[in-house]
PDB file of C-alpha atoms in Angstrom:
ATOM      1  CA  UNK C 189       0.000   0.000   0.000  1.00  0.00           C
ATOM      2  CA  UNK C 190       0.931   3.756  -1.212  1.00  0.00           C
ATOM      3  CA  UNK C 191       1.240   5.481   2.574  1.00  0.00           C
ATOM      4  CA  UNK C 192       1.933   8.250   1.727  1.00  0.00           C
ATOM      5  CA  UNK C 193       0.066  11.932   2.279  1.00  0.00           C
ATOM      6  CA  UNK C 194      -1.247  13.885  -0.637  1.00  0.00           C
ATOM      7  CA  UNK C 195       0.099  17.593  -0.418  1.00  0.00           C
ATOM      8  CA  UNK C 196      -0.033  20.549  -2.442  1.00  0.00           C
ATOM      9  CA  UNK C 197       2.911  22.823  -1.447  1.00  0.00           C
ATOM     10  CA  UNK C 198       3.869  25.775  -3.471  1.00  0.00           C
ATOM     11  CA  UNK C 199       5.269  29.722  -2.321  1.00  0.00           C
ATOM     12  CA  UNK C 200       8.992  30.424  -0.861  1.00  0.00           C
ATOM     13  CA  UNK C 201      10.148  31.505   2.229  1.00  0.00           C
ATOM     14  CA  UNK C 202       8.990  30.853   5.359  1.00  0.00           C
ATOM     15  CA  UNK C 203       6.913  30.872   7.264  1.00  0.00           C
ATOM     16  CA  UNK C 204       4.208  27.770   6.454  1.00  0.00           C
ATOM     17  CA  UNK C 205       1.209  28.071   6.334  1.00  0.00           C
ATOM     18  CA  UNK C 206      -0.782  24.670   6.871  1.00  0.00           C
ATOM     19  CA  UNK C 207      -4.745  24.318   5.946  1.00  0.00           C
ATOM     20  CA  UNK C 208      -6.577  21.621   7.283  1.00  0.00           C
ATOM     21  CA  UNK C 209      -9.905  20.630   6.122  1.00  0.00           C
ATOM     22  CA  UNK C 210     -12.938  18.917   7.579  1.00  0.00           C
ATOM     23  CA  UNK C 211     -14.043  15.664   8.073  1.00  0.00           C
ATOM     24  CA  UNK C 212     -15.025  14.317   5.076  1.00  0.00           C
ATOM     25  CA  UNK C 213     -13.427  16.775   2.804  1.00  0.00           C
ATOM     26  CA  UNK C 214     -10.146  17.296   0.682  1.00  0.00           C
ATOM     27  CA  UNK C 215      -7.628  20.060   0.173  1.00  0.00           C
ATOM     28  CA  UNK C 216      -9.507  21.158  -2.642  1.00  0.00           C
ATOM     29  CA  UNK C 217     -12.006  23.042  -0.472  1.00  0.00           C
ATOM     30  CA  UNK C 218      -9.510  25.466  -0.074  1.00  0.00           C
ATOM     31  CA  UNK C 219      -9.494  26.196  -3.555  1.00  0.00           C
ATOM     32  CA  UNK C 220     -11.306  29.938  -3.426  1.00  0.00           C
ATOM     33  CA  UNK C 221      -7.917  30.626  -1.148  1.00  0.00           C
ATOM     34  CA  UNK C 222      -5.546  30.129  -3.301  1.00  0.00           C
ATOM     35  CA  UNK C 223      -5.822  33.328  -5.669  1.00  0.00           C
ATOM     36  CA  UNK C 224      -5.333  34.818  -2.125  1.00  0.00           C
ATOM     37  CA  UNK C 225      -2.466  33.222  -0.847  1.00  0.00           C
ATOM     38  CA  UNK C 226      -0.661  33.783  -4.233  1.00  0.00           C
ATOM     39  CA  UNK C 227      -1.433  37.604  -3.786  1.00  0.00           C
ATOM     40  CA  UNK C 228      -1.000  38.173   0.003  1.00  0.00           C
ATOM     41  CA  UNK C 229       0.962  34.762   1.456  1.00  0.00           C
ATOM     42  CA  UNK C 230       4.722  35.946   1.799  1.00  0.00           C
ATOM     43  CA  UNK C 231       5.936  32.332   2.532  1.00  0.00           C
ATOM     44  CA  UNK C 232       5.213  28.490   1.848  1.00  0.00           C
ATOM     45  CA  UNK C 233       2.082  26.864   2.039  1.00  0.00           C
ATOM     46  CA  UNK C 234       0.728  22.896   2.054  1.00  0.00           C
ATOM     47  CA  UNK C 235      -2.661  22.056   1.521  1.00  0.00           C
ATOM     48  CA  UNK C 236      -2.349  17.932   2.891  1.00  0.00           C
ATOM     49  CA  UNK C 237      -5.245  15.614   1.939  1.00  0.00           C
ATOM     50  CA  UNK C 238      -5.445  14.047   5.734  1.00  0.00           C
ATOM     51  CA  UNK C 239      -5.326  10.605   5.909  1.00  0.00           C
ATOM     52  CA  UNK C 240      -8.488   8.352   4.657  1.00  0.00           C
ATOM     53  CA  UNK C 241      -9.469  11.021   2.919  1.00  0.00           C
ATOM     54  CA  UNK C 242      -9.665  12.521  -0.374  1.00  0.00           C
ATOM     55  CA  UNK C 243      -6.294  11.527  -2.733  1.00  0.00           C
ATOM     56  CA  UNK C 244      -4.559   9.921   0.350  1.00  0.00           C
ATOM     57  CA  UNK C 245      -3.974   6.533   1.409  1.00  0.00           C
ATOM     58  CA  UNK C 246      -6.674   4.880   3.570  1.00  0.00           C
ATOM     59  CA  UNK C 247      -5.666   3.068   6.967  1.00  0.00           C
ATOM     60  CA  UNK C 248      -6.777   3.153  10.390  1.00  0.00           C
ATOM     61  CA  UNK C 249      -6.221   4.235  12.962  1.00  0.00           C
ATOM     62  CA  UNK C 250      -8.105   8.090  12.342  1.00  0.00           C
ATOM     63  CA  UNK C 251      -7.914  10.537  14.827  1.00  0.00           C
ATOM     64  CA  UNK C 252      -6.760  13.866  16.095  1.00  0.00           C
ATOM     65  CA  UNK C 253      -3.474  12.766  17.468  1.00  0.00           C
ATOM     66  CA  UNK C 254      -3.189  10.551  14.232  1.00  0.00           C
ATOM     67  CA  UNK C 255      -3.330  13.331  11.668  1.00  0.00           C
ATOM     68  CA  UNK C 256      -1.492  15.703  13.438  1.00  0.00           C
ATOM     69  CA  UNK C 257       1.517  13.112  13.612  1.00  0.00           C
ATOM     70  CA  UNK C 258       0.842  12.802   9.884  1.00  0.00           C
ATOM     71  CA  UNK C 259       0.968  16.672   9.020  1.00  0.00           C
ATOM     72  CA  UNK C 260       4.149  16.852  11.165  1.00  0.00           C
ATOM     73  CA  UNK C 261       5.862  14.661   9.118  1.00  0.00           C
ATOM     74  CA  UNK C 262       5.274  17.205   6.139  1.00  0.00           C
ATOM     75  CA  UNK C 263       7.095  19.945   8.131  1.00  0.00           C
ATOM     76  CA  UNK C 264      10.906  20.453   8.057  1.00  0.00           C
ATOM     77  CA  UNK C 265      13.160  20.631  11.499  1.00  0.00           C
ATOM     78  CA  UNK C 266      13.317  24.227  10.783  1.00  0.00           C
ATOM     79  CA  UNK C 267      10.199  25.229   9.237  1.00  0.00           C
ATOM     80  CA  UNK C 268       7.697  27.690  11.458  1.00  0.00           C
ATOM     81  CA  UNK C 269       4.170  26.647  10.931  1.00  0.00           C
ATOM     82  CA  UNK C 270       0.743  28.872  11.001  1.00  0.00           C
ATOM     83  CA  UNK C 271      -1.975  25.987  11.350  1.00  0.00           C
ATOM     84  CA  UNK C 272      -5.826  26.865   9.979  1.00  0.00           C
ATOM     85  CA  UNK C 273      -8.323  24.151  10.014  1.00  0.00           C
ATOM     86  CA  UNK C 274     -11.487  23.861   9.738  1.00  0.00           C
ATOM     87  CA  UNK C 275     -14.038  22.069  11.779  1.00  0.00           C
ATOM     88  CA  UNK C 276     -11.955  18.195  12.365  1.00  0.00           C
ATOM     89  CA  UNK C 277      -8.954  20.365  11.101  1.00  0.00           C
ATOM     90  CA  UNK C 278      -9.051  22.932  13.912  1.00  0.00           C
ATOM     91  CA  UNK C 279      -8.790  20.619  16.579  1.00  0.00           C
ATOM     92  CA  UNK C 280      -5.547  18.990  14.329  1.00  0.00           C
ATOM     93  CA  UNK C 281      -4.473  22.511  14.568  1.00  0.00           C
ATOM     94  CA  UNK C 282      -4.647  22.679  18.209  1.00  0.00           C
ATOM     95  CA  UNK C 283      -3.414  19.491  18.720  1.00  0.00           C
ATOM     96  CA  UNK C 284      -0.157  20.422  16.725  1.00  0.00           C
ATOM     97  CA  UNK C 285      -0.301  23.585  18.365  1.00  0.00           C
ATOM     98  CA  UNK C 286      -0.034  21.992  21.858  1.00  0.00           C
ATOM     99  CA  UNK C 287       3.747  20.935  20.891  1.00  0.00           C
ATOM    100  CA  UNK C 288       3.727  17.229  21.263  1.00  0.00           C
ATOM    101  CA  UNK C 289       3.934  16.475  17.741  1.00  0.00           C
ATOM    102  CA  UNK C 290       7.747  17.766  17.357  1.00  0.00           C
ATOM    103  CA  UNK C 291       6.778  20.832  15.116  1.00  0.00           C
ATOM    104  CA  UNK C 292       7.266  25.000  15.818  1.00  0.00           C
ATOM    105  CA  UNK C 293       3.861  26.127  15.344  1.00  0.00           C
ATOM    106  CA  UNK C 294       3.531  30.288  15.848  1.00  0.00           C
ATOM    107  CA  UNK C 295      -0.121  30.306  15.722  1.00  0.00           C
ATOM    108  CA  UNK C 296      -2.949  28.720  15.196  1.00  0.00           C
ATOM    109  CA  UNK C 297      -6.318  29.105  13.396  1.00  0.00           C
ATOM    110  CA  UNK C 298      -8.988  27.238  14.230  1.00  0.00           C
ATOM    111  CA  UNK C 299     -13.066  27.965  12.996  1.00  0.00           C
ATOM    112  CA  UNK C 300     -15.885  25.638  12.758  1.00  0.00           C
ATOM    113  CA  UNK C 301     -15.640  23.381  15.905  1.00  0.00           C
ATOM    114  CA  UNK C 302     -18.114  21.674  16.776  1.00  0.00           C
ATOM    115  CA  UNK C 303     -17.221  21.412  20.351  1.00  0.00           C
ATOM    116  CA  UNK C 304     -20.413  20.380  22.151  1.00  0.00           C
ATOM    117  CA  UNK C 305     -20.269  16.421  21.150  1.00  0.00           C
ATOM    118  CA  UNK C 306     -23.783  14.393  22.875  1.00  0.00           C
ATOM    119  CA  UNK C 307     -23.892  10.846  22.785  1.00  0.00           C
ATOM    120  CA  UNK C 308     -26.552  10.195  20.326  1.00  0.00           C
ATOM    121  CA  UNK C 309     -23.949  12.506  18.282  1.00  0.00           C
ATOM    122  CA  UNK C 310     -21.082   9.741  18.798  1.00  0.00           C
ATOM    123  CA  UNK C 311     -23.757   7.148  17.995  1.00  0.00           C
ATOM    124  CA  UNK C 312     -24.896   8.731  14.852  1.00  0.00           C
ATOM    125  CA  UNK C 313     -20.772   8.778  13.707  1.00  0.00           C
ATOM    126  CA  UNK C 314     -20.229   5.108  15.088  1.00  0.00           C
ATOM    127  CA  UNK C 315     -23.259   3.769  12.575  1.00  0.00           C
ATOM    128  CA  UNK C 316     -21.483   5.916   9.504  1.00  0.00           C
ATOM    129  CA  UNK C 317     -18.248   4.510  10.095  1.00  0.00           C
ATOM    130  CA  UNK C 318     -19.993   0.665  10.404  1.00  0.00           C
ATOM    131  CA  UNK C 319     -21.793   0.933   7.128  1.00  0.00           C
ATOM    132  CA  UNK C 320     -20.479  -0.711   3.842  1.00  0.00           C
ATOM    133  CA  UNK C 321     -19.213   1.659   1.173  1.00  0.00           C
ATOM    134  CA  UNK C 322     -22.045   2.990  -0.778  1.00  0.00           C
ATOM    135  CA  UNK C 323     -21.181   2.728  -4.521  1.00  0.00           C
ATOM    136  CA  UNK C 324     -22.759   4.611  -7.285  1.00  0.00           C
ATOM    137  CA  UNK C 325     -23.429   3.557 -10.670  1.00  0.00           C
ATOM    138  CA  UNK C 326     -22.553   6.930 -12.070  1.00  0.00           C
ATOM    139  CA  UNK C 327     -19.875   9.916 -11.201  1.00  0.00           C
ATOM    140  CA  UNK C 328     -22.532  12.340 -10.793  1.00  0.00           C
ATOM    141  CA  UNK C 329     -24.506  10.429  -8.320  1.00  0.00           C
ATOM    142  CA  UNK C 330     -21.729   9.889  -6.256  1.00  0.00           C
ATOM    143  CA  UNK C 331     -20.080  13.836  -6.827  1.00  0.00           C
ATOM    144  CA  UNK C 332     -23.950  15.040  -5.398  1.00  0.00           C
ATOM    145  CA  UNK C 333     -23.826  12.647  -2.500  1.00  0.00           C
ATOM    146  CA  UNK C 334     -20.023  13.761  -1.216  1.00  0.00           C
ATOM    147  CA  UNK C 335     -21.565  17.209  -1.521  1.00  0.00           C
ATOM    148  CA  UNK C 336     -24.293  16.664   0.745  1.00  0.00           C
ATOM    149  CA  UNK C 337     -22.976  14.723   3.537  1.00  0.00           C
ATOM    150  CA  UNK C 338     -19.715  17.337   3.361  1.00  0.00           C
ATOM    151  CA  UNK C 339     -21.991  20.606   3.448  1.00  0.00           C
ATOM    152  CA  UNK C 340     -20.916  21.686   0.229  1.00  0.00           C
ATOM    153  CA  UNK C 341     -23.858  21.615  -1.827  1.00  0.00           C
ATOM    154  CA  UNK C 342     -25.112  24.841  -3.171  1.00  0.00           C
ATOM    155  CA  UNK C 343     -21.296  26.410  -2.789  1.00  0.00           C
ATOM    156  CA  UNK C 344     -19.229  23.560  -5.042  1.00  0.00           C
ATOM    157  CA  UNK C 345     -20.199  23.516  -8.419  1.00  0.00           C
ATOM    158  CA  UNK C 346     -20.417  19.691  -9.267  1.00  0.00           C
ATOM    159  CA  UNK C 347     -18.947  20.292 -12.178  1.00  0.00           C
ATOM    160  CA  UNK C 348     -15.417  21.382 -10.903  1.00  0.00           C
ATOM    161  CA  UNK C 349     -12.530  19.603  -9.963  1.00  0.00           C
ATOM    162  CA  UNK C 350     -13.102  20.608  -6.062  1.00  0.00           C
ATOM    163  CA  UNK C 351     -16.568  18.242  -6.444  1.00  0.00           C
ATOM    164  CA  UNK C 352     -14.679  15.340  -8.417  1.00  0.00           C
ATOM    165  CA  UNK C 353     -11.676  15.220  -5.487  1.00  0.00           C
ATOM    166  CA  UNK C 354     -14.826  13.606  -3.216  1.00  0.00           C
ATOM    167  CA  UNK C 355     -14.808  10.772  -4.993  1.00  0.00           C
ATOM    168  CA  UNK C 356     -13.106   7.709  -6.590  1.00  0.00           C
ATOM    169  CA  UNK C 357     -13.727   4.893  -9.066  1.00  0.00           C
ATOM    170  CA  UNK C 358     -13.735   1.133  -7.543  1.00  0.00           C
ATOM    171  CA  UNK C 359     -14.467  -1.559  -9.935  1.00  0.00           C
ATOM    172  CA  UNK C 360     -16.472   0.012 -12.311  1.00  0.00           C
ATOM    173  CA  UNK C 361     -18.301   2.042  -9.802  1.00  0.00           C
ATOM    174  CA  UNK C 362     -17.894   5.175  -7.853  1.00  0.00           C
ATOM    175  CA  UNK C 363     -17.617   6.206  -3.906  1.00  0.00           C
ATOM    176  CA  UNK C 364     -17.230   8.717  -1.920  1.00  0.00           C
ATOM    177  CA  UNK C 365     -13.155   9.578  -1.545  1.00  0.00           C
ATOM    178  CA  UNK C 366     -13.317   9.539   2.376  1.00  0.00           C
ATOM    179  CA  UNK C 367     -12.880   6.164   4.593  1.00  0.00           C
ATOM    180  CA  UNK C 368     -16.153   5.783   6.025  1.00  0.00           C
ATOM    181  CA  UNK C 369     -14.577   4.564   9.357  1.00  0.00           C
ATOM    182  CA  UNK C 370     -12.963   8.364   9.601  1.00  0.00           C
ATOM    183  CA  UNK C 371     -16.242   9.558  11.393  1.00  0.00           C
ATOM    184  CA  UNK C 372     -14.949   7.263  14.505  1.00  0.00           C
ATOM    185  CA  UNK C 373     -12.952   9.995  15.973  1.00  0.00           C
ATOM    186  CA  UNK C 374     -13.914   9.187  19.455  1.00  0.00           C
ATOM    187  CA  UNK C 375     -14.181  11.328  22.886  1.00  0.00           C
ATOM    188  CA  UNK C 376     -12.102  14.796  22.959  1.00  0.00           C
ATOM    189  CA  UNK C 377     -11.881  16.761  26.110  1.00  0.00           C
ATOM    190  CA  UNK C 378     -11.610  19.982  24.579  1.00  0.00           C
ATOM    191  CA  UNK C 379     -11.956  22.329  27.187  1.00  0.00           C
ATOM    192  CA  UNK C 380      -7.866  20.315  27.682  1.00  0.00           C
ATOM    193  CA  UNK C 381      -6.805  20.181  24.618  1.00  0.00           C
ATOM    194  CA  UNK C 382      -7.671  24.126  24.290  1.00  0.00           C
ATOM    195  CA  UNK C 383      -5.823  24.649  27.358  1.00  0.00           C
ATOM    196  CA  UNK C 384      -2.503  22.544  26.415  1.00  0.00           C
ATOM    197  CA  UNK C 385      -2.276  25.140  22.820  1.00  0.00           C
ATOM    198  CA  UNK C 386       0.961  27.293  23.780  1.00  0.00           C
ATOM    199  CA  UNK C 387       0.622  29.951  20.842  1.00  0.00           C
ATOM    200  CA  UNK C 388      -2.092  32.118  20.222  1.00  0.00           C
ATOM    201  CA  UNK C 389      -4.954  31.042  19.311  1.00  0.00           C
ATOM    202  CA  UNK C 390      -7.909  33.076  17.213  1.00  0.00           C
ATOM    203  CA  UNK C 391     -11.492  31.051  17.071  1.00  0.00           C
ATOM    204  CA  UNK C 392     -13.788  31.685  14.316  1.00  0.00           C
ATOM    205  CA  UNK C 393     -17.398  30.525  13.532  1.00  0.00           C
ATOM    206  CA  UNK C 394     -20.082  31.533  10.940  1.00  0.00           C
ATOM    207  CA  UNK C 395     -23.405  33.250  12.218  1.00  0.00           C
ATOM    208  CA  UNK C 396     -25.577  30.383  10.577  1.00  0.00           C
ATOM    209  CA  UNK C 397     -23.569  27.327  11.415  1.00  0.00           C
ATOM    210  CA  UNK C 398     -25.797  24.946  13.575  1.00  0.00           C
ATOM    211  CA  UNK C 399     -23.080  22.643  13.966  1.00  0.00           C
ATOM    212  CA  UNK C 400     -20.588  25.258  15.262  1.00  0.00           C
ATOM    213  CA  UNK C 401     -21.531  27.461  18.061  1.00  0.00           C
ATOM    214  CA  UNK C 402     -19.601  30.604  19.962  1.00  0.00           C
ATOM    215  CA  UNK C 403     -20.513  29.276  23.125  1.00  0.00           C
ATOM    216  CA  UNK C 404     -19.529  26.334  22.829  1.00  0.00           C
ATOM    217  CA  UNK C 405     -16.270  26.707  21.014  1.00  0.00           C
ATOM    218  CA  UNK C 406     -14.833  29.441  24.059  1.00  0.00           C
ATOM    219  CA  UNK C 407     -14.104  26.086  25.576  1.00  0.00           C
ATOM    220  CA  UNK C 408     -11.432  25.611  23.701  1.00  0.00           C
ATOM    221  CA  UNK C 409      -9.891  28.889  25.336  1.00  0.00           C
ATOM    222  CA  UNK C 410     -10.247  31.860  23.315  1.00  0.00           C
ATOM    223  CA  UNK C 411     -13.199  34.370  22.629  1.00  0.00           C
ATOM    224  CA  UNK C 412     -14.555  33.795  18.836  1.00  0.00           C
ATOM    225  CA  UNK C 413     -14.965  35.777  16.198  1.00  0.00           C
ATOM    226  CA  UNK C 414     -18.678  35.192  14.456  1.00  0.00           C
ATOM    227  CA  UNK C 415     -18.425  35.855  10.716  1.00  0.00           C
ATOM    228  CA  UNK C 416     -21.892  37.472  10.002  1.00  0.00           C
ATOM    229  CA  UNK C 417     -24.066  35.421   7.138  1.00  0.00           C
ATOM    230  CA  UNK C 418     -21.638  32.561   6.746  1.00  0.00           C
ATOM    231  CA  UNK C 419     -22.629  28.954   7.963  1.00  0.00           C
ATOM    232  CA  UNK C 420     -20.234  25.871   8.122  1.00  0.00           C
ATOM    233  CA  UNK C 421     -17.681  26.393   5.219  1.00  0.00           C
ATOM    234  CA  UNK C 422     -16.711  29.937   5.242  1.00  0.00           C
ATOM    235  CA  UNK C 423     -13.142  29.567   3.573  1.00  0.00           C
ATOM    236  CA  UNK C 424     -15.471  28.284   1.247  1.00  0.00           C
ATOM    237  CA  UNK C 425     -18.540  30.467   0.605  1.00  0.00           C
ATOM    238  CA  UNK C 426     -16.815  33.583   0.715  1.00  0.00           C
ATOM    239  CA  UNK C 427     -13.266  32.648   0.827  1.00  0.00           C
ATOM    240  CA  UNK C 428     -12.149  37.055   1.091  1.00  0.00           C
ATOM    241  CA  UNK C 429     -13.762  37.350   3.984  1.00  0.00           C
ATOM    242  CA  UNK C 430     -12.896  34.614   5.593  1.00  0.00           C
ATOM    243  CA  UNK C 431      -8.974  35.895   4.583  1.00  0.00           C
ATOM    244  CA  UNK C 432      -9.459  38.986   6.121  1.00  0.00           C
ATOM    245  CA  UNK C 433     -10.678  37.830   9.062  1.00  0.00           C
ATOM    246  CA  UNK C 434      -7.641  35.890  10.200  1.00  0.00           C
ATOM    247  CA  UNK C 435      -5.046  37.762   7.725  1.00  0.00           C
ATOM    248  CA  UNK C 436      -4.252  40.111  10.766  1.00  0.00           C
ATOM    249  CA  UNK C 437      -3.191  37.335  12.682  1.00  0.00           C
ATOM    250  CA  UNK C 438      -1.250  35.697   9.959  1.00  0.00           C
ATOM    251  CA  UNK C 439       0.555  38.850   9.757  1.00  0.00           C
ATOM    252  CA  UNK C 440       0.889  39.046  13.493  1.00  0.00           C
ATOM    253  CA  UNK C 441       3.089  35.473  13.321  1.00  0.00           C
TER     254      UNK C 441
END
């Protein structure tokens, strides 16, 4: 088996900037941000595909500690890191913010937590995970149902190459890109892990994210900034605004 991680990388200089994406997702949901990080990004950047997901290899074990030993393994000895993830990627950004994955991370990014976890929540992700692959008979059927289930529809044209990352052909058929047992990530305290971070930290949700909220993401140690209009996938929907609301910060590091 190909273990490897899929990474885009591209810029020069330091310092890196790493974006994580969601459960479910790909790299290529940070797509809109890349016209912005070629015009206002004065180092490096890697956009990782984390693993069981999207164009990387699939193999348990999944979990926050997992991926964030993965990412590390992109970064250099001497390479300073500015972690942004989204949703499952911002608590892989605080975990490799925390500094037990053998990385220098200056700051970290984190939006779209959901923080408040119930059990009929862990429940719900324990049946995903112990369901057979779905397969599809056709692309298209497959592209709308990795759209759904990743809160993309109506903001990823299933016509681009964002959509087609979700999926992959198996024997004829298609499926959705992401191992379904990713969605067993388990109990998080997060109120701890927040309070193990040793950089700065800068919390962001959208005002119509039902997954997401303020109150329940300030357990994770920092006062968030509510992005007004936006739901789960800001970086996404309206990837400028989303830029400007953390550029400062990315500046700051």
């Amino acid at each position: 088996m190909n273990r490897s991680i899929w990474c885009e990388r591209g810029g020069t200089g330091g310092p890196v900037l790493v974006f994580l994406h969601g459960m479910g997702a790909n790299g290529a949901v940070w797509e809109g941000c890349r016209p912005l990080l070629a015009a206002r990004w004065p180092g490096r950047w890697i956009v990782p595909d984390l693993r069981g997901h999207g164009r990387s290899f699939h193999a348990p074990p999944y979990g926050f500690g997992v991926y964030a030993a993965d990412v590390a393994e992109l970064l250099g000895p001497e390479d300073e890191a500015i972690v942004v993830g989204h949703s499952m990627g911002g608590v892989v950004a605080l975990a490799l913010a925390t500094g037990m994955f053998g990385v220098c991370v200056r700051r970290a990014v984190a939006f779209s937590v959901k923080v408040g976890w119930t059990d009929d929540d862990h429940a719900k992700a324990e049946a995903v995970a112990r369901a057979p692959v779905r397969l599809f008979d056709t692309r298209e059927e497959a592209i709308e149902r990795y759209l759904r289930v990743s809160g993309l529809k109506g903001i990823v044209d299933p016509g681009t190459p964002a959509a087609a990352t979700g999926v992959r052909e198996t024997e004829g058929k298609f499926c959705l890109a992401a191992d379904p047992l990713t969605n067993r990530v388990g109990w998080t305290d997060f109120g701890a892990l927040g309070g193990m971070v040793k950089v700065p930290l800068r919390l962001l949700c959208g005002e119509r994210d039902a997954n997401a909220r303020p109150e329940a993401m300030r357990r994770l140690g920092s006062e968030v900034t509510v992005l007004p209009g936006l739901g789960h996938n800001p970086h996404v929907e309206a990837p400028e605004i989303f830029w400007r609301a953390i550029e400062g910060d990315l500046q700051r590091s």
